[in-house]
Amino acid sequence: TAMVSQGPRLLLLGLLLYVFSPSVSHAGKLLLIPVDGSHWLSMHVIIQQLHQRGHDILVVAPEASVYIEEGSYYTLKKYPVPFQKENVAATFAELGHAVFENNPFLLRVIKTYKKVIRDSALLLSACTHLLQNAPLMTSLQESHFDALLTDPFIPCGTILAQYLALPTVYYLNALPCSLDMKATQCPNPLSYVPKLLSANSDHMSFLQRVKNVLIALTENFLCDVVYSPYAALASEILHKKVTVYDLLSSASIWLLRTDFVKDYPRPIMPNIVFLGGMNCLEKKPISQEFEAYVNASGEHGIVVFSLGSMVSEIPEKKAMEIAEALGRIPQTVLWRYTGSRPSNLAKNTILVKWLPQNDLLGHPKARAFITHSGSHGIYEGICNAVPMVMMPLFGDQMDNAKRMETRGAGVTLNVLEMTADDLENALKAVINDKSYKENVTRLSRLHKDRPIEPLDLAVFWVEFVMRHKGAPHLRPAAHDLTWYQYHSLDVIGFLLAIVLTVVFIVFKCCAYGFRKCFGKKGQVKKTHKSKTH
Amino acid sequence: TAMVSQGPRLLLLGLLLYVFSPSVSHAGKLLLIPVDGSHWLSMHVIIQQLHQRGHDILVVAPEASVYIEEGSYYTLKKYPVPFQKENVAATFAELGHAVFENNPFLLRVIKTYKKVIRDSALLLSACTHLLQNAPLMTSLQESHFDALLTDPFIPCGTILAQYLALPTVYYLNALPCSLDMKATQCPNPLSYVPKLLSANSDHMSFLQRVKNVLIALTENFLCDVVYSPYAALASEILHKKVTVYDLLSSASIWLLRTDFVKDYPRPIMPNIVFLGGMNCLEKKPISQEFEAYVNASGEHGIVVFSLGSMVSEIPEKKAMEIAEALGRIPQTVLWRYTGSRPSNLAKNTILVKWLPQNDLLGHPKARAFITHSGSHGIYEGICNAVPMVMMPLFGDQMDNAKRMETRGAGVTLNVLEMTADDLENALKAVINDKSYKENVTRLSRLHKDRPIEPLDLAVFWVEFVMRHKGAPHLRPAAHDLTWYQYHSLDVIGFLLAIVLTVVFIVFKCCAYGFRKCFGKKGQVKKTHKSKTH
């Protein structure tokens, strides 16, 4: 007998829900405080969906935003800040440039640290100018939103939510320094949960575990520099002393753009919802221009190449090396690149300013995907089951690459050190060695086999928080404990004290009893002894 | 604008899935090893659903089973055991009787312990006779099942799964002694996760936390008595040394019949799926007999009273006390009771051998629910938003009652100590004090507002394990660590050793340097001093 597929059941469920759903529920009002850059870009799909479901969405962003622009499915309100769009654009451009500056390790650490200090001062200044903008604050207060949606990477929206007393939904990839785990009271065993930016897997050698612990011990320093000013700002605005954890832990629901096909299984909390691969199923037909390229590629098919939206150009020498390697494979390469055209570009390589990445990867002729291994790209690679050659540049990209590599779905290259030969070999490996395709196909099957689509899940939980004014039933009681209570140190101390007291009393009693029984003899001896002196 | 409800979207999703779902996927073969009693009864709804989706289900149970009988949606295979159905029935009856034996605490502990020893010997004997039944084992081996579904409360199905090398899905309420948490590597902070049978809430006083820790320290003793024989049996059958944790941790998916409206939020693991309230939405029209009772109740409405399927009669004196209290309220009471009729039964109280509990609770005239607070009853109370008077008898019922009480959804009575007045007051409180109805209605709204129905989720994960032959991507790497590695004790020791070595070397160097600089002077002084003697 043929197995009844999930379809009819869901169809019936949909019908039932449609018939029985309350017909006069009103649209909600949602306040959205985004983070500029790729963080904002990854929010589009959920905003669009919420708009389609009838909600009014107000996006509040600094005038100097680079990526945040007017859109058809939300209202944008910009507020003045004492810097220009060009300043922000420069910080994004630096991100890409810094990758290709082949500086010694210590110099890179210092440069990165200085950049973090500079950038976070800019971001903090923007946040201050939002929260101290009295007319804007009044207008937001009078708008009576149902909930606030924000990316807590910059905890400005978090402070605003507290100020406006709005239930909050977070939408994020991850927070640095395990701030997300700490703020959700989520246990985070260092022995098998790799730290962000460690490039460790979940199976670590002894020295990798040492590295994991060392990162955990030192990361708070950098995070304090970035995040503690927000605690100070919040304390001022809210007229009460708050810490970064107080701020972050106020969220009702954490929507994490990850899943356990990409990430390693680890403890989670009931108010964390996993949305990995949310934008992958949305497929549009490929435009005529790209269709022509794909058709012309013949039996060899195509390779899709993009280093993401944040890196626009790379040094000429590196670009030429890459171009040389691409010329050595029989596939047609579609390379998204906005820098100047490398002089040695081969005929099989087509430079484009933009490409429909997910649609191209979904084409049966896609043979490999050269990616900077940002989380979006990784999910599009998994979803479409295309083996990957990964060139991680910054942030969590190294971790993403490690995850795919340990699962045999791709090859990682060091973009600084790699030669044309390395890239050529990596490409030929993932295209010709069937294991890569098999592994990524297995991952793809697991990833896409889920009881509910992540986008529906995201919309459900945002609306849940709007309907119920939060999700207090998912808040663990751990938030109400001190650190020593959480670890039961006071109880252990108390029990130890009892045990020691009992041991002491028993010992004393025994000693006393011993003295009573044998004491006189001993005393006599003692007296006798002292007399002999 | 009116908010677009969840309905059309799910309808569309259903349609899409229906259109795109693979049409020629084959039905699966599922082996089911149940646990007799209420554990088996709670499995019906999922077996029925799996059968409707075209799967063949083979239930294997001892000949002496009391509740496990032939059914239309599965094949039953019984195997001989050296005891009778009557013996098993007696152990169930004892459960109910023991509750009403008002023995002193120590005697009750001893009696309970003896009963556990006796019952578990019976269960172990059944398991041994299954696993050593060579023809049955061969026939199961030759049947090539896709997966095994079992309740690990008795880990017999777990051993069989290992023997047949079948991917396993667990379906359970909870395991004693936190075996479920240990086997899933789920962190379980004693400071806010109340131990089973502790009747603690998630907000504990210092002494309650001491109790929680003491239970954790001592519970392993009782569990070892019950569970370690299965490890011995498994080691013999599988020809390798295995522990209870090895056995239990082999499951791919843990389907837990709980949710975070009833239970307190706590750390969870990615392979734990929460199904609380699975059987609540299935509503049938009430039969003519009960409809007549309900209609005759007038404006006062009805009270539904059941102590569950496992307790058939209570001592006469207690029954008369209860009957007296019931006679004092204006509501019509529908009492499921199979014992002899109390002589003082009032006119408003109707004794029935069975009642459609969920359907009656769903009736708008239901005013209160008197329940033993088994998890099924609690979920039916929550789902239908009926305030509860709870008389916990054994097992997790005390914990369930505590959970509902802390949320203001009902009143708990001690069935041994309560008087007719107590029951009368409790009933009048939950019926007349609006806060109970409000609280249970709020819980009900939260409980029923979910992105996917728990029954669909259960079926999805069983089929997921059948499709993918397990769910290895959800298995945490913690299973591959020793306890000291898990807690990073080796790393901490290593780092401490380094720090101490460095401190030692620095100290020695300083001491040496100090001697070099000031040493001669000191020596001179010393020499000088010694000369003066």
PDB file of C-alpha atoms in Angstrom, chain A residues 97-333:
ATOM      1  CA  HIS A  97      39.743  45.150   3.049  1.00  0.00           C
ATOM      2  CA  ALA A  98      41.004  43.966   6.420  1.00  0.00           C
ATOM      3  CA  VAL A  99      40.675  40.337   5.302  1.00  0.00           C
ATOM      4  CA  PHE A 100      43.243  40.759   2.555  1.00  0.00           C
ATOM      5  CA  GLU A 101      45.798  42.718   4.591  1.00  0.00           C
ATOM      6  CA  ASN A 102      48.272  39.958   5.226  1.00  0.00           C
ATOM      7  CA  ASN A 103      49.482  41.366   8.551  1.00  0.00           C
ATOM      8  CA  PRO A 104      51.221  39.368  11.299  1.00  0.00           C
ATOM      9  CA  PHE A 105      48.861  37.884  13.890  1.00  0.00           C
ATOM     10  CA  LEU A 106      49.470  40.405  16.673  1.00  0.00           C
ATOM     11  CA  LEU A 107      49.060  43.388  14.346  1.00  0.00           C
ATOM     12  CA  ARG A 108      45.800  41.907  13.068  1.00  0.00           C
ATOM     13  CA  VAL A 109      44.503  41.476  16.600  1.00  0.00           C
ATOM     14  CA  ILE A 110      45.370  45.081  17.436  1.00  0.00           C
ATOM     15  CA  LYS A 111      43.836  46.372  14.193  1.00  0.00           C
ATOM     16  CA  THR A 112      40.673  44.325  14.754  1.00  0.00           C
ATOM     17  CA  TYR A 113      40.436  45.554  18.335  1.00  0.00           C
ATOM     18  CA  LYS A 114      40.827  49.173  17.225  1.00  0.00           C
ATOM     19  CA  LYS A 115      38.217  48.703  14.518  1.00  0.00           C
ATOM     20  CA  VAL A 116      35.780  47.179  17.012  1.00  0.00           C
ATOM     21  CA  ILE A 117      36.297  50.149  19.341  1.00  0.00           C
ATOM     22  CA  ARG A 118      35.783  52.627  16.464  1.00  0.00           C
ATOM     23  CA  ASP A 119      32.730  50.900  15.018  1.00  0.00           C
ATOM     24  CA  SER A 120      31.044  50.347  18.333  1.00  0.00           C
ATOM     25  CA  ALA A 121      31.484  54.015  19.253  1.00  0.00           C
ATOM     26  CA  LEU A 122      29.612  54.856  16.015  1.00  0.00           C
ATOM     27  CA  LEU A 123      26.840  52.380  16.787  1.00  0.00           C
ATOM     28  CA  LEU A 124      26.536  53.520  20.396  1.00  0.00           C
ATOM     29  CA  SER A 125      26.315  57.121  19.236  1.00  0.00           C
ATOM     30  CA  ALA A 126      23.447  56.152  16.898  1.00  0.00           C
ATOM     31  CA  CYS A 127      21.662  54.383  19.754  1.00  0.00           C
ATOM     32  CA  THR A 128      22.098  57.357  22.082  1.00  0.00           C
ATOM     33  CA  HIS A 129      20.661  59.669  19.433  1.00  0.00           C
ATOM     34  CA  LEU A 130      17.636  57.401  19.069  1.00  0.00           C
ATOM     35  CA  LEU A 131      16.908  57.053  22.777  1.00  0.00           C
ATOM     36  CA  GLN A 132      17.512  60.752  23.531  1.00  0.00           C
ATOM     37  CA  ASN A 133      15.345  61.917  20.632  1.00  0.00           C
ATOM     38  CA  ALA A 134      12.416  63.081  22.778  1.00  0.00           C
ATOM     39  CA  PRO A 135       9.854  63.779  20.018  1.00  0.00           C
ATOM     40  CA  LEU A 136      10.553  60.390  18.395  1.00  0.00           C
ATOM     41  CA  MET A 137      10.313  58.587  21.742  1.00  0.00           C
ATOM     42  CA  THR A 138       6.979  60.271  22.461  1.00  0.00           C
ATOM     43  CA  SER A 139       5.603  59.360  19.071  1.00  0.00           C
ATOM     44  CA  LEU A 140       6.726  55.724  19.524  1.00  0.00           C
ATOM     45  CA  GLN A 141       5.142  55.652  22.965  1.00  0.00           C
ATOM     46  CA  GLU A 142       1.866  56.952  21.566  1.00  0.00           C
ATOM     47  CA  SER A 143       1.833  54.393  18.762  1.00  0.00           C
ATOM     48  CA  HIS A 144       1.016  51.534  21.158  1.00  0.00           C
ATOM     49  CA  PHE A 145       2.838  48.750  19.368  1.00  0.00           C
ATOM     50  CA  ASP A 146       1.989  45.123  20.132  1.00  0.00           C
ATOM     51  CA  ALA A 147       5.583  43.960  20.082  1.00  0.00           C
ATOM     52  CA  LEU A 148       9.124  44.877  19.109  1.00  0.00           C
ATOM     53  CA  LEU A 149      11.276  42.822  16.759  1.00  0.00           C
ATOM     54  CA  THR A 150      15.024  43.402  16.812  1.00  0.00           C
ATOM     55  CA  ASP A 151      18.442  41.885  16.227  1.00  0.00           C
ATOM     56  CA  PRO A 152      20.132  42.058  19.655  1.00  0.00           C
ATOM     57  CA  PHE A 153      23.595  42.082  18.041  1.00  0.00           C
ATOM     58  CA  ILE A 154      23.338  45.806  18.813  1.00  0.00           C
ATOM     59  CA  PRO A 155      21.143  45.889  21.952  1.00  0.00           C
ATOM     60  CA  CYS A 156      19.610  49.271  21.126  1.00  0.00           C
ATOM     61  CA  GLY A 157      16.199  47.801  20.266  1.00  0.00           C
ATOM     62  CA  THR A 158      16.388  45.894  23.543  1.00  0.00           C
ATOM     63  CA  ILE A 159      16.708  49.113  25.559  1.00  0.00           C
ATOM     64  CA  LEU A 160      13.884  50.699  23.568  1.00  0.00           C
ATOM     65  CA  ALA A 161      11.660  47.672  24.257  1.00  0.00           C
ATOM     66  CA  GLN A 162      12.250  48.085  27.978  1.00  0.00           C
ATOM     67  CA  TYR A 163      11.583  51.809  27.766  1.00  0.00           C
ATOM     68  CA  LEU A 164       8.320  51.290  25.863  1.00  0.00           C
ATOM     69  CA  ALA A 165       7.466  48.166  27.938  1.00  0.00           C
ATOM     70  CA  LEU A 166       6.954  46.107  24.785  1.00  0.00           C
ATOM     71  CA  PRO A 167       7.229  42.307  24.560  1.00  0.00           C
ATOM     72  CA  THR A 168      10.236  41.524  22.411  1.00  0.00           C
ATOM     73  CA  VAL A 169      11.195  38.957  19.796  1.00  0.00           C
ATOM     74  CA  TYR A 170      14.847  38.588  18.853  1.00  0.00           C
ATOM     75  CA  TYR A 171      15.849  37.544  15.377  1.00  0.00           C
ATOM     76  CA  LEU A 172      19.510  36.714  15.071  1.00  0.00           C
ATOM     77  CA  ASN A 173      22.246  34.415  13.939  1.00  0.00           C
ATOM     78  CA  ALA A 174      24.159  34.260  17.226  1.00  0.00           C
ATOM     79  CA  LEU A 175      25.631  36.680  19.744  1.00  0.00           C
ATOM     80  CA  PRO A 176      29.367  36.955  20.420  1.00  0.00           C
ATOM     81  CA  CYS A 177      30.870  35.659  23.680  1.00  0.00           C
ATOM     82  CA  SER A 178      27.938  33.274  24.182  1.00  0.00           C
ATOM     83  CA  LEU A 179      25.853  36.252  25.309  1.00  0.00           C
ATOM     84  CA  ASP A 180      22.843  34.487  23.782  1.00  0.00           C
ATOM     85  CA  MET A 181      23.403  31.373  25.900  1.00  0.00           C
ATOM     86  CA  LYS A 182      24.004  33.412  29.046  1.00  0.00           C
ATOM     87  CA  ALA A 183      20.951  35.590  28.485  1.00  0.00           C
ATOM     88  CA  THR A 184      18.659  32.597  27.874  1.00  0.00           C
ATOM     89  CA  GLN A 185      20.156  30.657  30.827  1.00  0.00           C
ATOM     90  CA  CYS A 186      21.054  27.973  28.328  1.00  0.00           C
ATOM     91  CA  PRO A 187      23.738  25.548  29.571  1.00  0.00           C
ATOM     92  CA  ASN A 188      26.728  25.585  27.276  1.00  0.00           C
ATOM     93  CA  PRO A 189      29.211  22.762  28.041  1.00  0.00           C
ATOM     94  CA  LEU A 190      32.619  23.886  26.766  1.00  0.00           C
ATOM     95  CA  SER A 191      33.618  20.275  26.189  1.00  0.00           C
ATOM     96  CA  TYR A 192      31.458  19.739  23.101  1.00  0.00           C
ATOM     97  CA  VAL A 193      29.828  23.071  22.232  1.00  0.00           C
ATOM     98  CA  PRO A 194      32.455  24.884  20.148  1.00  0.00           C
ATOM     99  CA  LYS A 195      32.861  28.580  20.913  1.00  0.00           C
ATOM    100  CA  LEU A 196      31.958  31.019  18.186  1.00  0.00           C
ATOM    101  CA  LEU A 197      35.034  31.982  16.106  1.00  0.00           C
ATOM    102  CA  SER A 198      37.030  28.998  17.466  1.00  0.00           C
ATOM    103  CA  ALA A 199      36.656  26.971  14.253  1.00  0.00           C
ATOM    104  CA  ASN A 200      36.329  23.937  16.533  1.00  0.00           C
ATOM    105  CA  SER A 201      33.911  21.120  15.742  1.00  0.00           C
ATOM    106  CA  ASP A 202      31.799  19.299  18.342  1.00  0.00           C
ATOM    107  CA  HIS A 203      34.385  16.526  18.519  1.00  0.00           C
ATOM    108  CA  MET A 204      37.437  18.287  19.905  1.00  0.00           C
ATOM    109  CA  SER A 205      40.902  17.045  20.704  1.00  0.00           C
ATOM    110  CA  PHE A 206      42.315  17.837  24.138  1.00  0.00           C
ATOM    111  CA  LEU A 207      44.127  20.919  22.832  1.00  0.00           C
ATOM    112  CA  GLN A 208      41.017  22.113  21.000  1.00  0.00           C
ATOM    113  CA  ARG A 209      39.115  21.821  24.252  1.00  0.00           C
ATOM    114  CA  VAL A 210      41.850  23.844  25.950  1.00  0.00           C
ATOM    115  CA  LYS A 211      41.407  26.471  23.211  1.00  0.00           C
ATOM    116  CA  ASN A 212      37.634  26.450  23.760  1.00  0.00           C
ATOM    117  CA  VAL A 213      38.076  27.030  27.504  1.00  0.00           C
ATOM    118  CA  LEU A 214      40.694  29.744  26.934  1.00  0.00           C
ATOM    119  CA  ILE A 215      38.368  31.576  24.541  1.00  0.00           C
ATOM    120  CA  ALA A 216      35.588  31.348  27.130  1.00  0.00           C
ATOM    121  CA  LEU A 217      37.899  32.795  29.779  1.00  0.00           C
ATOM    122  CA  THR A 218      39.061  35.729  27.663  1.00  0.00           C
ATOM    123  CA  GLU A 219      36.138  36.622  25.400  1.00  0.00           C
ATOM    124  CA  ASN A 220      34.300  38.595  28.059  1.00  0.00           C
ATOM    125  CA  PHE A 221      36.970  41.275  27.869  1.00  0.00           C
ATOM    126  CA  LEU A 222      36.202  42.198  24.256  1.00  0.00           C
ATOM    127  CA  CYS A 223      32.461  41.887  24.801  1.00  0.00           C
ATOM    128  CA  ASP A 224      32.560  44.124  27.844  1.00  0.00           C
ATOM    129  CA  VAL A 225      34.198  46.828  25.756  1.00  0.00           C
ATOM    130  CA  VAL A 226      31.384  46.641  23.197  1.00  0.00           C
ATOM    131  CA  TYR A 227      28.341  45.860  25.323  1.00  0.00           C
ATOM    132  CA  SER A 228      28.827  47.472  28.746  1.00  0.00           C
ATOM    133  CA  PRO A 229      28.255  51.022  27.367  1.00  0.00           C
ATOM    134  CA  TYR A 230      24.731  49.861  26.452  1.00  0.00           C
ATOM    135  CA  ALA A 231      24.141  48.810  30.047  1.00  0.00           C
ATOM    136  CA  ALA A 232      25.230  52.304  31.152  1.00  0.00           C
ATOM    137  CA  LEU A 233      23.012  53.935  28.528  1.00  0.00           C
ATOM    138  CA  ALA A 234      20.067  51.723  29.528  1.00  0.00           C
ATOM    139  CA  SER A 235      20.559  52.456  33.234  1.00  0.00           C
ATOM    140  CA  GLU A 236      20.358  56.174  32.389  1.00  0.00           C
ATOM    141  CA  ILE A 237      17.298  55.881  30.138  1.00  0.00           C
ATOM    142  CA  LEU A 238      15.379  53.447  32.347  1.00  0.00           C
ATOM    143  CA  HIS A 239      16.340  55.156  35.619  1.00  0.00           C
ATOM    144  CA  LYS A 240      17.409  51.863  37.174  1.00  0.00           C
ATOM    145  CA  LYS A 241      20.642  49.888  37.275  1.00  0.00           C
ATOM    146  CA  VAL A 242      20.630  47.177  34.610  1.00  0.00           C
ATOM    147  CA  THR A 243      23.281  44.839  33.227  1.00  0.00           C
ATOM    148  CA  VAL A 244      23.692  43.614  29.669  1.00  0.00           C
ATOM    149  CA  TYR A 245      22.182  40.269  30.777  1.00  0.00           C
ATOM    150  CA  ASP A 246      19.150  41.998  32.314  1.00  0.00           C
ATOM    151  CA  LEU A 247      18.626  43.720  28.975  1.00  0.00           C
ATOM    152  CA  LEU A 248      19.101  40.686  26.772  1.00  0.00           C
ATOM    153  CA  SER A 249      17.188  38.254  28.977  1.00  0.00           C
ATOM    154  CA  SER A 250      14.024  40.314  28.692  1.00  0.00           C
ATOM    155  CA  ALA A 251      13.170  38.860  25.275  1.00  0.00           C
ATOM    156  CA  SER A 252      10.162  36.558  25.059  1.00  0.00           C
ATOM    157  CA  ILE A 253      11.312  34.537  22.064  1.00  0.00           C
ATOM    158  CA  TRP A 254      14.718  34.084  20.431  1.00  0.00           C
ATOM    159  CA  LEU A 255      14.429  33.278  16.733  1.00  0.00           C
ATOM    160  CA  LEU A 256      17.806  31.799  15.768  1.00  0.00           C
ATOM    161  CA  ARG A 257      18.655  31.494  12.091  1.00  0.00           C
ATOM    162  CA  THR A 258      20.257  28.096  12.511  1.00  0.00           C
ATOM    163  CA  ASP A 259      19.373  24.411  12.622  1.00  0.00           C
ATOM    164  CA  PHE A 260      21.026  21.133  13.583  1.00  0.00           C
ATOM    165  CA  VAL A 261      21.998  20.144  10.082  1.00  0.00           C
ATOM    166  CA  LYS A 262      24.401  23.091   9.936  1.00  0.00           C
ATOM    167  CA  ASP A 263      25.063  23.479  13.663  1.00  0.00           C
ATOM    168  CA  TYR A 264      25.973  20.822  16.211  1.00  0.00           C
ATOM    169  CA  PRO A 265      23.319  19.512  18.607  1.00  0.00           C
ATOM    170  CA  ARG A 266      23.637  21.134  22.039  1.00  0.00           C
ATOM    171  CA  PRO A 267      21.374  22.039  24.968  1.00  0.00           C
ATOM    172  CA  ILE A 268      18.658  24.509  24.041  1.00  0.00           C
ATOM    173  CA  MET A 269      15.885  26.348  25.880  1.00  0.00           C
ATOM    174  CA  PRO A 270      12.130  26.288  25.253  1.00  0.00           C
ATOM    175  CA  ASN A 271      12.011  29.944  24.111  1.00  0.00           C
ATOM    176  CA  ILE A 272      14.666  29.435  21.425  1.00  0.00           C
ATOM    177  CA  VAL A 273      13.185  28.710  18.003  1.00  0.00           C
ATOM    178  CA  PHE A 274      15.366  27.425  15.179  1.00  0.00           C
ATOM    179  CA  LEU A 275      14.781  28.850  11.701  1.00  0.00           C
ATOM    180  CA  GLY A 276      17.790  27.642   9.709  1.00  0.00           C
ATOM    181  CA  GLY A 277      17.281  27.804   5.944  1.00  0.00           C
ATOM    182  CA  MET A 278      14.292  30.119   6.050  1.00  0.00           C
ATOM    183  CA  ASN A 279      14.807  31.767   2.679  1.00  0.00           C
ATOM    184  CA  CYS A 280      15.826  28.708   0.745  1.00  0.00           C
ATOM    185  CA  LEU A 281      12.548  27.361  -0.586  1.00  0.00           C
ATOM    186  CA  GLU A 282      11.532  30.620  -2.275  1.00  0.00           C
ATOM    187  CA  LYS A 283      12.492  29.840  -5.823  1.00  0.00           C
ATOM    188  CA  LYS A 284      11.864  32.035  -8.872  1.00  0.00           C
ATOM    189  CA  PRO A 285      12.518  31.131 -12.506  1.00  0.00           C
ATOM    190  CA  ILE A 286      15.970  32.228 -13.671  1.00  0.00           C
ATOM    191  CA  SER A 287      16.046  35.369 -15.877  1.00  0.00           C
ATOM    192  CA  GLN A 288      16.741  35.017 -19.598  1.00  0.00           C
ATOM    193  CA  GLU A 289      20.309  36.350 -19.218  1.00  0.00           C
ATOM    194  CA  PHE A 290      21.289  33.677 -16.683  1.00  0.00           C
ATOM    195  CA  GLU A 291      19.236  30.964 -18.383  1.00  0.00           C
ATOM    196  CA  ALA A 292      21.364  31.549 -21.497  1.00  0.00           C
ATOM    197  CA  TYR A 293      24.611  31.160 -19.511  1.00  0.00           C
ATOM    198  CA  VAL A 294      23.380  27.975 -17.866  1.00  0.00           C
ATOM    199  CA  ASN A 295      22.186  26.430 -21.132  1.00  0.00           C
ATOM    200  CA  ALA A 296      25.462  27.277 -22.854  1.00  0.00           C
ATOM    201  CA  SER A 297      27.425  25.457 -20.132  1.00  0.00           C
ATOM    202  CA  GLY A 298      26.681  22.077 -21.703  1.00  0.00           C
ATOM    203  CA  GLU A 299      27.231  18.801 -19.876  1.00  0.00           C
ATOM    204  CA  HIS A 300      29.843  20.310 -17.534  1.00  0.00           C
ATOM    205  CA  GLY A 301      27.335  22.618 -15.910  1.00  0.00           C
ATOM    206  CA  ILE A 302      28.020  25.713 -13.876  1.00  0.00           C
ATOM    207  CA  VAL A 303      29.866  26.856 -10.782  1.00  0.00           C
ATOM    208  CA  VAL A 304      28.311  29.681  -8.760  1.00  0.00           C
ATOM    209  CA  PHE A 305      30.794  32.045  -7.106  1.00  0.00           C
ATOM    210  CA  SER A 306      29.982  34.822  -4.664  1.00  0.00           C
ATOM    211  CA  LEU A 307      31.754  36.286  -1.640  1.00  0.00           C
ATOM    212  CA  GLY A 308      28.525  37.784  -0.303  1.00  0.00           C
ATOM    213  CA  SER A 309      26.995  41.220  -0.162  1.00  0.00           C
ATOM    214  CA  MET A 310      29.567  42.749   2.201  1.00  0.00           C
ATOM    215  CA  VAL A 311      32.747  42.248   0.157  1.00  0.00           C
ATOM    216  CA  SER A 312      32.739  44.152  -3.116  1.00  0.00           C
ATOM    217  CA  GLU A 313      36.348  43.864  -4.287  1.00  0.00           C
ATOM    218  CA  ILE A 314      39.519  41.931  -3.571  1.00  0.00           C
ATOM    219  CA  PRO A 315      43.210  42.789  -4.278  1.00  0.00           C
ATOM    220  CA  GLU A 316      44.169  42.508  -7.953  1.00  0.00           C
ATOM    221  CA  LYS A 317      46.800  39.824  -7.386  1.00  0.00           C
ATOM    222  CA  LYS A 318      44.322  37.598  -5.492  1.00  0.00           C
ATOM    223  CA  ALA A 319      41.647  38.204  -8.134  1.00  0.00           C
ATOM    224  CA  MET A 320      44.064  37.130 -10.872  1.00  0.00           C
ATOM    225  CA  GLU A 321      45.013  33.967  -9.001  1.00  0.00           C
ATOM    226  CA  ILE A 322      41.354  33.103  -8.614  1.00  0.00           C
ATOM    227  CA  ALA A 323      40.651  33.917 -12.257  1.00  0.00           C
ATOM    228  CA  GLU A 324      43.496  31.638 -13.310  1.00  0.00           C
ATOM    229  CA  ALA A 325      42.127  28.700 -11.295  1.00  0.00           C
ATOM    230  CA  LEU A 326      38.620  29.242 -12.624  1.00  0.00           C
ATOM    231  CA  GLY A 327      39.970  29.138 -16.169  1.00  0.00           C
ATOM    232  CA  ARG A 328      41.352  25.646 -15.586  1.00  0.00           C
ATOM    233  CA  ILE A 329      38.028  23.906 -15.001  1.00  0.00           C
ATOM    234  CA  PRO A 330      35.608  22.873 -17.754  1.00  0.00           C
ATOM    235  CA  GLN A 331      32.538  24.341 -15.988  1.00  0.00           C
ATOM    236  CA  THR A 332      31.092  27.761 -16.735  1.00  0.00           C
ATOM    237  CA  VAL A 333      31.722  29.977 -13.701  1.00  0.00           C
TER     238      VAL A 333
END
